[in-house]
Each structure stands twice: as C-alpha cells, then as structure tokens.
Coordinates of C-alpha atoms in Angstrom, one line a residue:
M192 CA -183.6 191.9 -72.9
D193 CA -179.9 192.4 -71.9
T194 CA -178.9 191.4 -68.3
G195 CA -178.6 195.0 -67.2
T196 CA -182.3 195.6 -67.8
M197 CA -183.6 192.1 -66.0
A198 CA -181.3 193.2 -63.4
E199 CA -183.3 196.8 -63.2
T200 CA -186.9 195.2 -63.6
V201 CA -186.9 192.2 -61.1
P202 CA -186.1 193.4 -57.5
G203 CA -183.4 191.3 -56.1
G204 CA -182.5 190.0 -59.3
F205 CA -179.4 188.4 -60.8
D206 CA -176.5 191.6 -60.7
P207 CA -174.3 190.8 -63.5
A208 CA -171.8 193.4 -61.7
L209 CA -171.5 191.0 -58.5
L210 CA -170.7 188.1 -61.3
E211 CA -167.9 189.8 -63.1
R212 CA -166.3 191.1 -59.6
C213 CA -166.5 187.3 -58.3
L214 CA -164.9 186.0 -61.4
A215 CA -162.3 188.7 -61.3
E216 CA -161.6 188.0 -57.4
G217 CA -161.5 184.0 -58.1
S218 CA -164.3 183.3 -56.0
L219 CA -166.2 181.4 -58.7
L220 CA -164.5 179.6 -61.8
E221 CA -165.8 179.5 -65.3
T222 CA -165.8 175.8 -66.4
G223 CA -167.1 174.0 -68.9
S224 CA -170.2 172.7 -66.9
G225 CA -170.7 176.3 -65.6
L226 CA -169.8 178.5 -62.9
V227 CA -168.4 176.4 -60.0
A228 CA -167.2 178.3 -56.4
A229 CA -163.5 178.4 -56.2
E230 CA -161.7 175.9 -53.3
R231 CA -160.7 178.8 -50.9
P232 CA -157.3 179.0 -50.3
R233 CA -156.1 177.9 -46.7
P234 CA -153.7 181.0 -44.9
A235 CA -150.5 179.8 -44.7
P236 CA -149.4 178.5 -41.3
A237 CA -147.4 180.9 -39.1
P238 CA -143.5 179.5 -39.3
E239 CA -143.3 178.8 -35.5
L240 CA -146.2 176.7 -35.3
V241 CA -144.8 174.3 -38.1
E242 CA -141.2 174.4 -36.7
Q243 CA -143.0 173.3 -33.2
E244 CA -144.8 170.3 -35.2
R245 CA -141.7 169.4 -36.6
S246 CA -139.8 169.3 -33.3
L247 CA -142.7 167.4 -31.5
L248 CA -142.7 164.6 -34.2
A249 CA -138.9 164.5 -34.6
A250 CA -138.6 164.1 -30.6
V251 CA -141.2 160.9 -31.2
L252 CA -139.8 159.2 -34.4
R253 CA -136.0 159.5 -33.9
G254 CA -133.7 157.0 -32.5
P255 CA -134.3 152.8 -32.1
Q256 CA -136.3 153.4 -28.7
D257 CA -139.8 152.4 -28.6
Q258 CA -141.4 156.0 -28.3
R259 CA -145.1 155.4 -27.2
E260 CA -144.3 156.5 -23.6
R261 CA -143.8 160.6 -25.5
W262 CA -146.5 160.2 -27.6
G263 CA -148.6 159.0 -24.2
Q264 CA -147.5 162.0 -22.8
F265 CA -147.9 164.6 -25.1
R266 CA -151.5 163.4 -25.5
R267 CA -152.0 163.7 -21.8
A268 CA -150.4 167.1 -22.2
I269 CA -153.2 168.4 -24.0
G270 CA -155.9 166.6 -22.1
L271 CA -157.0 163.7 -24.6
R272 CA -159.3 160.5 -22.9
F273 CA -157.3 156.9 -23.6
D274 CA -160.0 156.7 -26.3
D275 CA -159.5 160.0 -28.0
P276 CA -158.1 160.3 -31.4
V277 CA -155.2 163.4 -31.8
P278 CA -157.5 165.6 -33.9
A279 CA -156.3 166.1 -37.5
A280 CA -157.2 170.2 -36.8
L281 CA -154.0 170.3 -34.2
W282 CA -151.8 170.1 -37.3
S283 CA -151.3 172.8 -40.0
D284 CA -149.6 170.8 -42.6
A285 CA -150.8 168.1 -44.6
G286 CA -147.8 165.6 -44.1
H287 CA -147.5 166.3 -40.6
R288 CA -151.1 165.6 -40.1
A289 CA -150.7 162.1 -42.1
L290 CA -147.6 161.4 -39.9
A291 CA -149.8 162.3 -36.6
A292 CA -152.5 160.0 -37.5
E293 CA -150.0 156.8 -38.4
I294 CA -148.2 157.7 -35.0
D295 CA -151.7 157.8 -32.6
A296 CA -152.8 154.5 -35.1
I297 CA -149.5 152.8 -33.6
F298 CA -150.0 154.4 -30.2
R299 CA -154.0 153.5 -29.8
G300 CA -153.2 149.8 -31.0
H301 CA -154.3 149.6 -34.4
R302 CA -151.6 148.8 -36.3
D303 CA -149.9 145.5 -36.7
I304 CA -146.7 146.5 -35.3
A305 CA -146.5 147.4 -31.1
V306 CA -143.2 149.8 -31.0
L307 CA -143.3 153.5 -32.2
H308 CA -140.3 154.6 -34.1
A309 CA -139.5 155.7 -37.6
T310 CA -138.2 152.3 -38.8
A311 CA -141.1 150.7 -37.5
L312 CA -143.5 153.0 -39.0
R313 CA -142.0 152.7 -42.4
E314 CA -141.8 149.1 -42.2
D315 CA -145.7 149.1 -41.2
L316 CA -146.4 151.5 -44.2
Q317 CA -144.8 149.2 -47.0
Q318 CA -146.6 146.4 -45.6
R319 CA -149.7 147.3 -45.5
A320 CA -149.0 149.0 -49.0
L321 CA -148.2 146.0 -50.3
A322 CA -150.8 144.0 -49.0
G323 CA -153.4 146.9 -50.5
R324 CA -154.3 148.0 -47.2
F325 CA -153.2 151.6 -47.7
R326 CA -155.2 154.3 -48.4
G327 CA -152.8 157.7 -49.1
S328 CA -150.1 158.8 -50.3
L329 CA -146.8 156.9 -49.5
Q330 CA -144.6 159.6 -51.1
Q331 CA -146.4 162.5 -49.1
L332 CA -145.6 160.4 -45.8
E333 CA -142.3 159.6 -46.9
T334 CA -141.8 163.1 -47.8
S335 CA -142.9 164.6 -44.5
L336 CA -141.1 161.7 -42.7
A337 CA -137.7 162.9 -44.1
E338 CA -138.1 166.4 -43.3
V339 CA -139.1 165.7 -39.7
L340 CA -136.1 163.5 -39.2
A341 CA -133.6 165.9 -41.0
W342 CA -135.1 168.7 -38.2
G343 CA -135.1 166.7 -35.6
E344 CA -130.9 165.9 -35.9
A345 CA -130.9 169.7 -36.1
C346 CA -132.3 170.0 -32.8
S347 CA -131.4 167.2 -31.6
G348 CA -130.9 168.7 -27.7
L349 CA -134.1 169.8 -27.4
D350 CA -136.4 168.3 -24.2
F351 CA -139.5 166.6 -25.0
N352 CA -141.4 168.3 -22.4
L353 CA -140.2 171.6 -23.7
A354 CA -141.3 170.8 -27.1
C355 CA -144.7 169.9 -25.7
Q356 CA -144.9 173.1 -24.1
L357 CA -143.7 175.5 -27.3
F358 CA -146.4 173.2 -29.5
Q359 CA -149.3 174.3 -26.9
S360 CA -148.5 177.9 -27.0
A361 CA -147.6 178.0 -30.5
K362 CA -151.0 176.6 -31.2
A363 CA -152.8 178.3 -29.0
R364 CA -151.4 181.7 -30.5
Q365 CA -152.5 180.4 -34.0
L366 CA -156.0 179.9 -32.5
F367 CA -156.4 183.2 -30.9
Y368 CA -154.5 186.1 -32.1
P369 CA -156.1 185.8 -35.7
G370 CA -159.7 185.7 -34.3
L371 CA -158.8 188.8 -32.3
R372 CA -157.7 190.9 -35.1
R373 CA -160.9 190.0 -36.6
L374 CA -162.7 191.3 -33.7
L375 CA -160.4 194.5 -33.6
E376 CA -161.1 195.3 -37.3
R377 CA -165.1 195.6 -36.2
E378 CA -163.9 198.0 -33.4
H379 CA -165.9 200.7 -34.6
G380 CA -168.9 199.2 -35.9
D381 CA -172.6 200.5 -35.0
G382 CA -173.9 197.0 -34.3
G383 CA -174.4 195.1 -31.1
I384 CA -171.1 194.0 -29.2
D385 CA -172.6 190.6 -28.1
A386 CA -171.9 188.4 -30.9
E387 CA -168.0 189.4 -30.6
L388 CA -168.2 189.4 -27.1
E389 CA -169.2 185.5 -27.6
H390 CA -167.0 184.7 -30.5
C391 CA -163.9 186.1 -27.8
R392 CA -164.8 183.9 -25.5
A393 CA -164.7 180.8 -27.5
L394 CA -161.6 181.7 -29.0
L395 CA -160.0 182.3 -25.5
N396 CA -162.0 178.9 -24.4
E397 CA -160.0 177.4 -26.9
A398 CA -156.4 178.2 -26.4
T399 CA -157.1 177.7 -23.1
A400 CA -158.1 174.1 -23.2
I401 CA -155.2 173.2 -25.4
T402 CA -152.3 175.2 -23.4
A403 CA -154.0 173.9 -19.9
G404 CA -154.8 170.1 -20.7
R405 CA -158.6 170.3 -21.6
F406 CA -158.7 169.4 -25.1
R407 CA -161.4 167.4 -25.7
Q408 CA -163.3 165.7 -28.5
S409 CA -166.9 166.9 -29.1
L410 CA -169.0 164.0 -27.2
Q411 CA -170.3 161.5 -29.6
L412 CA -173.9 159.7 -29.1
C413 CA -174.4 156.0 -31.3
N414 CA -177.1 155.4 -33.3
A415 CA -178.7 152.3 -34.8
A416 CA -176.2 152.1 -37.4
D417 CA -173.5 152.0 -35.0
A418 CA -174.9 149.1 -33.3
A419 CA -175.6 147.3 -36.5
R420 CA -171.9 147.6 -37.5
E421 CA -170.3 146.7 -34.3
S422 CA -172.6 143.4 -33.7
I423 CA -172.0 142.5 -37.5
A424 CA -168.4 142.7 -37.0
S425 CA -168.5 141.0 -33.7
A426 CA -170.7 138.1 -34.8
S427 CA -168.9 137.4 -38.0
L428 CA -164.9 137.5 -36.6
P429 CA -163.7 133.7 -37.0
A430 CA -163.0 132.0 -33.4
E431 CA -159.8 131.7 -34.1
Q432 CA -159.5 135.4 -34.3
R433 CA -161.6 136.5 -31.4
P434 CA -159.8 137.3 -28.4
R435 CA -159.1 135.0 -25.9
P436 CA -159.5 135.5 -22.1
I437 CA -156.1 136.1 -20.0
S438 CA -155.9 134.3 -16.7
T439 CA -155.5 135.9 -13.4
G440 CA -153.5 132.4 -12.9
I441 CA -155.9 131.4 -9.8
P442 CA -158.4 129.1 -11.1
S443 CA -161.0 129.7 -8.4
L444 CA -161.1 133.2 -9.7
D445 CA -161.2 132.2 -13.6
L446 CA -163.9 130.0 -12.9
D447 CA -166.3 132.6 -12.3
M448 CA -164.9 134.9 -14.8
R449 CA -165.4 132.6 -17.5
G450 CA -161.8 132.1 -18.0
G451 CA -160.1 135.4 -17.1
I452 CA -160.3 139.1 -18.4
L453 CA -161.1 140.4 -21.8
P454 CA -158.3 143.1 -22.9
G455 CA -160.3 146.1 -24.0
A456 CA -163.6 144.7 -23.4
G457 CA -163.4 145.2 -19.9
E458 CA -166.0 146.9 -17.7
S459 CA -166.5 144.4 -14.4
T460 CA -165.5 145.2 -10.6
W461 CA -164.3 141.9 -8.9
V462 CA -164.5 141.9 -5.4
L463 CA -161.9 140.0 -3.2
A464 CA -162.6 140.0 0.3
A465 CA -161.3 138.5 3.9
R466 CA -160.7 139.5 7.4
S467 CA -157.9 141.1 8.6
G468 CA -154.5 138.7 8.2
V469 CA -156.1 135.9 6.5
G470 CA -154.4 137.1 2.9
K471 CA -156.4 138.8 0.5
T472 CA -153.3 141.3 -0.7
T473 CA -151.3 138.0 -1.4
V474 CA -154.4 136.4 -3.4
A475 CA -154.6 139.8 -5.5
I476 CA -151.0 140.3 -6.0
A477 CA -150.7 136.3 -7.4
A478 CA -153.8 137.4 -9.5
A479 CA -152.2 140.6 -10.6
M480 CA -148.7 138.7 -11.0
G481 CA -150.8 136.0 -13.3
L482 CA -152.4 138.3 -15.7
V483 CA -149.4 140.1 -16.4
I484 CA -147.2 137.0 -16.8
N485 CA -150.1 136.0 -19.3
G486 CA -149.7 138.8 -21.4
A487 CA -152.3 141.7 -19.6
S488 CA -151.3 145.0 -18.9
V489 CA -151.7 145.6 -14.8
L490 CA -151.7 148.5 -12.5
V491 CA -151.6 147.8 -8.9
L492 CA -152.7 150.4 -6.6
S493 CA -152.2 150.1 -2.7
C494 CA -153.5 152.2 -0.3
E495 CA -151.9 150.7 2.4
L496 CA -148.4 149.2 1.5
S497 CA -145.4 151.6 0.8
R498 CA -143.9 151.5 -2.9
R499 CA -141.2 149.4 -1.9
A500 CA -143.4 146.9 0.0
V501 CA -145.6 146.2 -3.4
G502 CA -142.6 146.2 -5.5
A503 CA -141.0 143.3 -3.5
R504 CA -143.9 141.0 -3.5
L505 CA -144.3 141.5 -7.5
L506 CA -140.5 140.5 -7.8
A507 CA -140.7 138.0 -5.1
H508 CA -143.8 136.1 -7.2
Y509 CA -141.7 136.3 -9.9
C510 CA -138.7 134.6 -8.7
R511 CA -140.5 131.9 -7.2
R512 CA -142.3 131.0 -10.1
A513 CA -138.9 131.2 -12.2
A514 CA -137.5 128.5 -9.5
G515 CA -140.3 126.0 -10.7
S516 CA -140.5 124.9 -7.2
F517 CA -140.0 126.2 -3.4
R518 CA -137.2 128.0 -3.0
S519 CA -137.5 129.8 0.7
R520 CA -134.5 132.7 -0.6
F521 CA -135.9 135.7 -2.7
C522 CA -139.5 136.1 -0.3
A523 CA -141.2 139.5 0.3
N524 CA -139.5 140.0 3.3
D525 CA -135.7 139.4 2.0
L526 CA -136.3 141.8 -0.9
E527 CA -138.2 144.9 1.4
G528 CA -134.5 144.2 3.1
R529 CA -136.1 143.0 6.4
G530 CA -135.0 139.4 6.0
R531 CA -131.4 137.6 5.3
V532 CA -128.6 139.3 3.5
I533 CA -128.8 138.3 -0.1
E534 CA -125.2 138.1 -1.3
G535 CA -122.9 135.9 -3.3
D536 CA -124.0 133.3 -6.1
D537 CA -127.5 134.3 -4.8
L538 CA -127.1 138.1 -5.4
Q539 CA -126.1 137.1 -9.1
V540 CA -129.2 134.5 -9.6
L541 CA -131.4 137.7 -7.7
R542 CA -129.8 140.3 -10.6
Q543 CA -130.3 137.9 -13.5
L544 CA -134.0 137.3 -12.2
A545 CA -134.7 140.9 -12.0
G546 CA -133.2 142.0 -15.2
Q547 CA -135.6 139.6 -16.9
F548 CA -138.5 141.1 -14.9
S549 CA -137.6 144.5 -15.5
G550 CA -137.1 143.6 -19.2
G551 CA -140.8 142.5 -19.8
I552 CA -139.7 138.7 -19.8
G553 CA -141.6 136.4 -18.3
P554 CA -140.3 133.3 -16.2
D555 CA -140.9 130.8 -19.5
G556 CA -139.0 133.1 -21.8
Q557 CA -142.4 135.0 -23.4
P558 CA -142.9 138.5 -23.3
M559 CA -144.7 139.7 -20.3
G560 CA -147.6 142.4 -20.4
R561 CA -146.9 145.5 -19.0
L562 CA -146.7 145.7 -15.1
L563 CA -147.3 149.2 -13.1
Y564 CA -147.9 149.9 -9.6
Q565 CA -148.3 152.7 -7.0
S566 CA -148.5 153.2 -3.6
Q567 CA -151.2 155.8 -2.7
F568 CA -151.8 155.8 1.2
A569 CA -155.4 156.9 2.0
A570 CA -156.3 158.3 -1.3
T571 CA -159.7 159.1 -2.3
V572 CA -161.6 157.5 -4.7
E573 CA -161.7 160.6 -6.7
E574 CA -157.4 160.5 -6.3
I575 CA -157.3 156.9 -7.5
A576 CA -160.0 157.4 -10.6
A577 CA -157.9 160.3 -11.9
L578 CA -154.5 158.2 -11.5
V579 CA -156.5 155.7 -13.4
E580 CA -158.0 157.4 -16.1
D581 CA -154.1 159.3 -16.6
C582 CA -152.3 156.2 -16.6
K583 CA -155.0 154.5 -18.9
S584 CA -154.4 158.0 -21.4
A585 CA -150.6 157.0 -21.3
H586 CA -151.3 153.4 -21.7
P587 CA -154.5 152.3 -23.9
D588 CA -153.3 148.6 -23.5
L589 CA -153.8 148.8 -19.7
S590 CA -156.2 146.1 -19.1
A591 CA -156.8 145.4 -15.6
V592 CA -156.4 147.5 -12.4
V593 CA -155.9 145.7 -8.8
L594 CA -157.0 148.0 -5.8
D595 CA -156.0 147.1 -2.6
H596 CA -158.0 148.0 -0.6
F597 CA -161.4 149.7 -0.6
H598 CA -162.0 150.2 3.2
A599 CA -158.2 151.9 3.3
M600 CA -159.0 154.6 1.4
G601 CA -159.5 158.1 2.0
A602 CA -163.0 159.6 2.9
S603 CA -164.4 161.5 0.3
A604 CA -165.7 165.2 0.9
G605 CA -169.4 166.0 1.0
F606 CA -170.7 163.4 3.5
G607 CA -169.9 164.3 6.9
S608 CA -170.4 161.2 9.4
N609 CA -172.5 159.5 6.9
T610 CA -170.0 156.5 6.2
T611 CA -172.4 154.2 4.4
A612 CA -173.2 156.9 1.9
E613 CA -169.9 157.8 1.3
L614 CA -168.9 153.8 0.5
A615 CA -171.7 153.3 -1.7
A616 CA -170.9 156.5 -3.5
R617 CA -167.2 155.1 -3.6
A618 CA -168.8 151.4 -5.1
M619 CA -170.7 153.4 -7.6
T620 CA -167.2 155.7 -8.6
I621 CA -165.2 152.4 -9.1
K622 CA -167.6 150.6 -11.0
A623 CA -168.5 153.6 -13.3
L624 CA -164.4 154.2 -13.7
A625 CA -163.8 150.2 -14.8
G626 CA -166.7 151.2 -17.6
R627 CA -165.5 154.3 -18.9
C628 CA -161.7 153.3 -19.4
E629 CA -162.9 149.9 -20.4
L630 CA -161.0 147.6 -17.4
D631 CA -161.3 145.2 -15.1
V632 CA -160.9 146.4 -11.3
F633 CA -160.0 143.9 -9.3
V634 CA -161.1 145.4 -5.6
V635 CA -159.6 144.0 -2.3
A636 CA -162.0 144.5 0.5
Q637 CA -162.6 143.7 4.4
L638 CA -165.4 141.8 5.6
N639 CA -167.1 142.9 9.3
R640 CA -167.2 141.1 12.2
G641 CA -170.3 139.1 11.1
A642 CA -167.6 137.1 9.4
Y643 CA -165.5 135.9 12.6
G644 CA -166.8 132.5 13.7
N645 CA -170.0 132.4 11.3
P646 CA -170.5 128.5 10.9
G647 CA -171.2 128.4 7.4
G648 CA -168.4 130.8 6.7
P649 CA -168.3 134.2 4.9
D650 CA -171.0 135.7 2.6
V651 CA -171.9 138.7 0.7
S652 CA -173.4 140.3 4.0
H653 CA -170.3 140.6 5.6
L654 CA -168.8 143.0 3.3
A655 CA -168.2 146.0 5.6
G656 CA -169.9 149.3 5.3
T657 CA -172.3 148.8 2.3
S658 CA -174.4 146.5 0.2
E659 CA -173.3 148.2 -2.9
L660 CA -169.8 146.8 -3.7
E661 CA -171.4 143.4 -4.1
R662 CA -174.6 145.1 -6.1
Y663 CA -172.1 146.1 -8.7
A664 CA -169.8 143.2 -8.7
S665 CA -169.3 140.7 -11.1
A666 CA -168.3 138.1 -8.7
V667 CA -167.4 138.2 -5.1
W668 CA -164.7 136.0 -3.5
L669 CA -164.7 135.5 0.1
I670 CA -161.2 134.0 1.3
D671 CA -161.3 132.8 4.7
R672 CA -158.9 130.0 6.8
P673 CA -160.6 126.4 7.1
K674 CA -162.5 125.6 10.2
T675 CA -159.9 123.3 12.4
D676 CA -161.1 121.8 16.0
Q677 CA -158.8 123.4 19.0
F678 CA -156.4 120.3 18.9
Q679 CA -155.7 120.9 14.9
K680 CA -153.2 122.9 13.6
P681 CA -154.0 125.0 10.5
Q682 CA -152.1 123.5 7.3
P683 CA -149.9 127.0 6.0
G684 CA -151.1 129.0 3.6
L685 CA -154.5 126.8 3.4
L686 CA -157.3 129.0 2.1
E687 CA -161.1 128.5 1.5
V688 CA -162.4 131.0 -1.2
H689 CA -166.2 131.1 -0.7
H690 CA -167.8 132.1 -4.2
G691 CA -170.2 134.5 -3.1
K692 CA -171.6 136.0 -6.3
F693 CA -170.9 134.9 -10.0
R694 CA -173.2 136.9 -12.1
H695 CA -172.0 135.1 -15.2
G696 CA -172.0 131.3 -13.9
Q697 CA -169.2 129.3 -13.7
L698 CA -167.1 127.1 -16.2
A699 CA -167.8 124.0 -14.0
D700 CA -170.7 121.2 -14.8
D701 CA -172.1 122.2 -11.2
D702 CA -172.0 125.4 -9.6
L703 CA -169.1 125.4 -6.8
S704 CA -169.9 127.5 -3.5
K705 CA -166.3 126.5 -2.3
T706 CA -163.1 126.1 -3.5
T707 CA -159.6 125.4 -1.5
I708 CA -156.4 127.0 -2.5
R709 CA -152.9 127.1 -1.0
L710 CA -150.4 130.0 -0.9
D711 CA -146.7 130.6 -0.9
R712 CA -147.6 133.6 1.0
G713 CA -143.7 134.6 1.5
H714 CA -143.7 134.8 -2.3
C715 CA -147.4 135.7 -3.0
F716 CA -147.4 132.7 -4.9
L717 CA -150.4 129.7 -5.3
E718 CA -149.6 126.4 -4.7
A719 CA -152.5 124.6 -5.3
D720 CA -156.1 125.1 -6.2
E721 CA -158.8 122.7 -6.0
A722 CA -160.6 124.9 -9.0
R723 CA -157.4 123.7 -11.1
R724 CA -159.3 120.3 -11.7
V725 CA -162.0 122.2 -13.8
F726 CA -159.1 123.0 -16.1
V727 CA -156.7 120.7 -16.1
G728 CA -157.9 117.7 -14.0
Q729 CA -154.9 118.2 -10.8
D730 CA -154.8 120.6 -8.0
L731 CA -151.5 121.0 -7.9
Y732 CA -149.3 123.1 -9.9
P733 CA -145.9 121.5 -11.5
G734 CA -143.2 121.3 -8.9
V735 CA -145.5 121.8 -6.0
E736 CA -145.5 119.2 -3.2
C737 CA -148.8 117.4 -2.4
L738 CA -150.9 118.6 0.1

C-alpha cells in the first residue's frame, strides 16, 4: 500500500503532501537519524535598536573611570530592583547580550573586580579564562567589545541620559509594532476579537513597562532544592572565606550585634533611643562613620537636620579621627560656618583631609566604604522607602541605613488621628524595607515623658508612641545621662547605654544591662566605651585622655 492510499483509508492519518511541503519550506530537515525540526531563524533586529544598544554599552565601557554609577542609572531607568539581573531578552544581538551579562555581574559584585570599564572587564575575562572559570566565547566577547568601543568613539558626544531614553524607545517599538502588525493582519477575520484585544493589551503593557521604568522580572518562589543548595554552600564555606562582621566603631552597639553588620545579609532594625538633647544623633553619626571607615557602604537619612548639617557632622568625625588626639578645630559648628573662621594653615589641613574624605580614603590610608547622605524633612515612611530602594538599586553594595529619626517623619495618609496605628505601620514598613533590601537599618527614636526621672533609667516601655518599634528590633539601646546629685556637675559627653533588648544575645560572658560611653559631641566621635573591655581589654581609644 502506498502512502497516498494510507492517507485516504486512515482518517486523520499521515499526509505525505504536508511532509513534502515542510521539507520544501525548510521547517523539517532530513538527516541520517531521521527527520528533525529545523531551528526557526530569528527575525533580523531593527538597525535602530542595535545602534541604541551599542551607544548604551559604549557609554558604560569607554574611558578609564569607574562607570558603575551609569549602569546603575540604566537599571533604575528600566525599573529593576537591586537583586534583579538585567534580562537577556533586552538585547537583540548575541554579542551585546554577553557583554551586558558581564557588565551586570561586575555591577552586582559577582566578579573579582570592583570597577567597571572596558580594561577591567578584559582583564577579568582573561584571569577567569586562565583559571578555568570562564564558560563562553572569549572571541565573541572581544569582537563585540571592539565593535562597541569603535561605535562609541564615533558617538562620543552622546549624553548618557539620552542614550538610555533612545534605547528604551527603540526597544519598546521592537516589542510593540511587530505584534501590532500581526494583529492588523487578522482585521477581517470572522473569529472573536477577545484574544486579539488581550494580546494587544499585553504588548502595550510590555512596551509601557520598559519606557516608564516598571520593567520587572517575574516573581520566583524558592523550593526545597534552593534551601538545600544555599544551606550547603553556607555551611561548607571555610571560616577564612566567610564574611566577617563590620564594626560600628562603638563596642556598646557591637556587643549586641554579635560584632557588627554582615554586608549582603542584613535584615535587622536596630533602635537608638533617647530624650531630646541627650545625644542620640551624635551616637548615630559616630556609628555610621565607624561602619564606613571599616568598609561598609552606608546611607544616612535625616528628617530634621539640613543636608549641610549632616555633611558637617560626618566630615567633623573624620577630621577628629584623623587627628589621633583631641583637637577643638574642625568641629561641626566650624564646618557649618557657625563657629570660628578656618583660615591659613588650618584651611590647608582641612582641604587635605577633605580631599581624602571625598576620595574614599580612610584616616589610616585604607579604602572606606561608600558614604551617602540626604536630608528629608518630614518625609513619610513611604517616601523614605522609595528613596532607600532606589539607592539600593543604584548601589547594590549598600549595607546599612541610618534613619534620624523615627518620630520626626511625616504622617502617612489614611490613619487620621490614630497616631498609634500610624506609628505601628511605620515600624512595620521599616522592618519590611530592611528585609526586602537586605539592609541593616539603624532607627533613631524618641523616648516619652515616662523616661524623665525614672529611678532605674529608661527601658523599652518608654519608646514613644508604639511598642511595634521594639517588637521588630533586633536590639534596642536607650541612651541617657548618668544620674547625679544636685551638687555634682555631670561630666561632659558622658552617657549611659541601657541595653533594653538584644535578640541575638551578647558577646560578653555575662549579659551587660548598662555600659558607659564618652563622646566628643562637637565631632560626633566616641572617646571611651566601657564595653570596649570585652573586645580589647580597655575603655579608652588611642590618643584619648583618661576619664
């Protein structure tokens, strides 16, 4: 029986004419092992999109400067979270796709280099190839890199913001118009229009997402395999390769934090609370600078101080630490322009210190972490959260946020006169922000009137407005001046830290409920800390006079 007879006698049977047509079209290939489906060729990308991809990549790779800021700006323009990789589907060219993957890996800290430009990328590829850690085509990457850099030379005057916008527009057109043309081909069809409308809506949403900065990866749920893989990787990591806690520089805080913060593993809120004028902002600035000098990247947000005031306090701390011993010059008042005039040799010294500070070089000559700050007068918690998420997307190495302070923030809408509910929701939002962005958030807070004159000193019940702040916190420190009688003058800068809560325990052999610290308030600098004995056996810092 021939195939034609079989096709006639078996309903729905094999159609030899269809087979011949598929072979003629090339959708089926005849091989030694039988018939296989041919790989469907992709349509050629629009020349405009390829050009905009080259312009964007060239702007990030050209020159000797570190261009991580630019790549972060592009990621924020299309709306990616800090932990979202740049999707491969964005790029129409395979070489561009490979280059973008390498750039994004450097930006997100997944490579051995900490700067982003063409030379660093080439060196990293060569080192990984020599070590057998590179999987891919070096020739393809090098060819694409050379093409991109040559294109960039010809378009050297292109503004990066404009390059981002042109890329977004070109990509949106590539997504939307081909689908729209396919829909128009069905204009005269007799079937229902519901499917066409739904497809058109999906195309429009996808194109709008990339131009309006709402491009997101689909939400992925973890499974048992993820838990097993991550746990084994963490447990088997040798001790010398495990991340070490970064100290705040204030042993009374490190004591309850098991040594400090762990970059990339943060999820905690830490509460610093005191009455007005006691020095909670001073302690918070000292902790922020301690983290930065020890290598962590920190964002300082103030809801009550001006940007100039915050910057002056940060630089004053740096100058005091660089001096090695007490110097009254370069205090915060001086640097704000409210104290004495700085001139002559002092001005030269200040310029030198400011140059090191702005260059990210610590007082000891070692690189510091990234320091960011901003003033947000009466900002709501939603505005603060949006700023922090945007900052984390631009700077994935951000490890901690110092928020000064909780009770100076603006009220969120929808709570009316129910202040307690609004403060509770505020505390929950901050805790969720810490977990979502993998950050440690230091929350400065106000104590209520019950803390005044309390014989035993303040406790967590004295946090103003809500108990939720204490509930979500991993540690709560309540700061107060030591009690003195009416004939005794309090020592300048001497404060007591009451350890109101320490969820993870303390590093001390015996739990310490109270420690004493001494601050140089003019420079937001810690001079002495009783808890320092736990770490190095003495209270005072080098170059500081005895109590």
